[in-house]
Amino acid sequence: MTALAAIGIACRSKANNPWLDRLLASLQRHPCGVSRTDVLVEEGELLTKVEKLNRLLRAADARYVVLLEDDAEVLHSGWLAGMVLAAQAAV
């Protein structure tokens, strides 16, 4: 089943990445508020940021996609639900 939303995270490496660990922990602490959400992480030291973002967008099987930097942190529960509602209202 297609997810309603996907969260794409581009990073240099998944291993030993405290920024990514902090972001993933914040996603667990603060549920996004969208029941069908995929979290995708694209890594690659030799890939440019644009290449990683393009891979994330191609891999996302969802109606809405949000792209986050690995040094981001989620501070509030329901953050993605609010963004999806705003996007739906704009259509």
CSV table of C-alpha atoms in Angstrom, one decimal, residues 12-89:
chain,number,residue,atom,x,y,z
A,12,ARG,CA,27.1,11.3,4.2
A,13,SER,CA,27.0,8.1,6.2
A,14,LYS,CA,24.6,6.2,8.4
A,15,ALA,CA,27.4,4.7,10.5
A,16,ASN,CA,28.8,6.8,13.5
A,17,ASN,CA,26.5,9.7,12.6
A,18,PRO,CA,25.4,11.4,15.8
A,19,TRP,CA,23.3,13.9,13.8
A,20,LEU,CA,21.3,11.2,12.1
A,21,ASP,CA,21.0,9.3,15.4
A,22,ARG,CA,19.6,12.4,17.1
A,23,LEU,CA,17.1,13.0,14.2
A,24,LEU,CA,15.9,9.4,14.2
A,25,ALA,CA,15.4,9.5,18.0
A,26,SER,CA,13.5,12.8,17.7
A,27,LEU,CA,11.2,11.2,15.1
A,28,GLN,CA,10.4,8.4,17.6
A,29,ARG,CA,9.8,10.8,20.5
A,30,HIS,CA,7.5,13.1,18.4
A,31,PRO,CA,5.2,11.0,16.2
A,32,CYS,CA,4.5,12.8,12.9
A,33,GLY,CA,0.7,12.3,13.1
A,34,VAL,CA,0.4,10.6,9.7
A,35,SER,CA,-0.5,6.9,10.1
A,36,ARG,CA,1.2,5.7,6.8
A,37,THR,CA,4.6,7.2,6.7
A,38,ASP,CA,7.9,5.8,5.4
A,39,VAL,CA,11.3,7.0,6.6
A,40,LEU,CA,14.0,6.7,3.9
A,41,VAL,CA,17.7,7.4,4.5
A,42,GLU,CA,20.1,7.8,1.5
A,43,GLU,CA,23.8,7.8,2.2
A,44,GLY,CA,26.8,8.1,0.1
A,45,GLU,CA,30.1,9.9,0.7
A,46,LEU,CA,30.8,10.0,-3.1
A,47,LEU,CA,27.3,11.2,-4.1
A,48,THR,CA,26.4,14.9,-4.3
A,49,LYS,CA,23.6,16.1,-2.2
A,50,VAL,CA,21.5,16.6,-5.3
A,51,GLU,CA,22.1,12.9,-6.3
A,52,LYS,CA,21.0,11.7,-2.8
A,53,LEU,CA,17.9,13.9,-2.9
A,54,ASN,CA,17.0,12.6,-6.4
A,55,ARG,CA,17.4,9.0,-5.2
A,56,LEU,CA,15.1,9.8,-2.2
A,57,LEU,CA,12.4,11.3,-4.4
A,58,ARG,CA,12.5,8.3,-6.8
A,59,ALA,CA,12.4,5.8,-3.9
A,60,ALA,CA,9.5,7.5,-2.1
A,61,ASP,CA,6.2,5.8,-2.9
A,62,ALA,CA,4.0,8.4,-1.2
A,63,ARG,CA,1.7,11.2,-2.1
A,64,TYR,CA,3.7,13.7,0.0
A,65,VAL,CA,7.5,13.8,0.5
A,66,VAL,CA,9.4,15.9,3.0
A,67,LEU,CA,13.2,16.1,2.8
A,68,LEU,CA,15.2,16.6,5.9
A,69,GLU,CA,18.9,17.3,6.5
A,70,ASP,CA,20.5,14.8,8.9
A,71,ASP,CA,21.2,17.6,11.4
A,72,ALA,CA,17.5,18.5,11.7
A,73,GLU,CA,15.6,17.7,14.9
A,74,VAL,CA,11.8,17.2,15.3
A,75,LEU,CA,10.5,19.2,18.2
A,76,HIS,CA,6.7,18.7,18.1
A,77,SER,CA,4.4,15.8,17.6
A,78,GLY,CA,2.1,16.0,14.7
A,79,TRP,CA,4.5,18.2,12.7
A,80,LEU,CA,4.1,16.3,9.5
A,81,ALA,CA,0.3,16.0,9.7
A,82,GLY,CA,0.1,19.8,9.8
A,83,MET,CA,2.3,20.1,6.7
A,84,VAL,CA,0.1,17.5,4.9
A,85,LEU,CA,-3.1,19.3,5.9
A,86,ALA,CA,-1.6,22.6,4.6
A,87,ALA,CA,-0.6,21.0,1.3
A,88,GLN,CA,-4.1,19.4,0.9
A,89,ALA,CA,-5.8,22.7,1.6
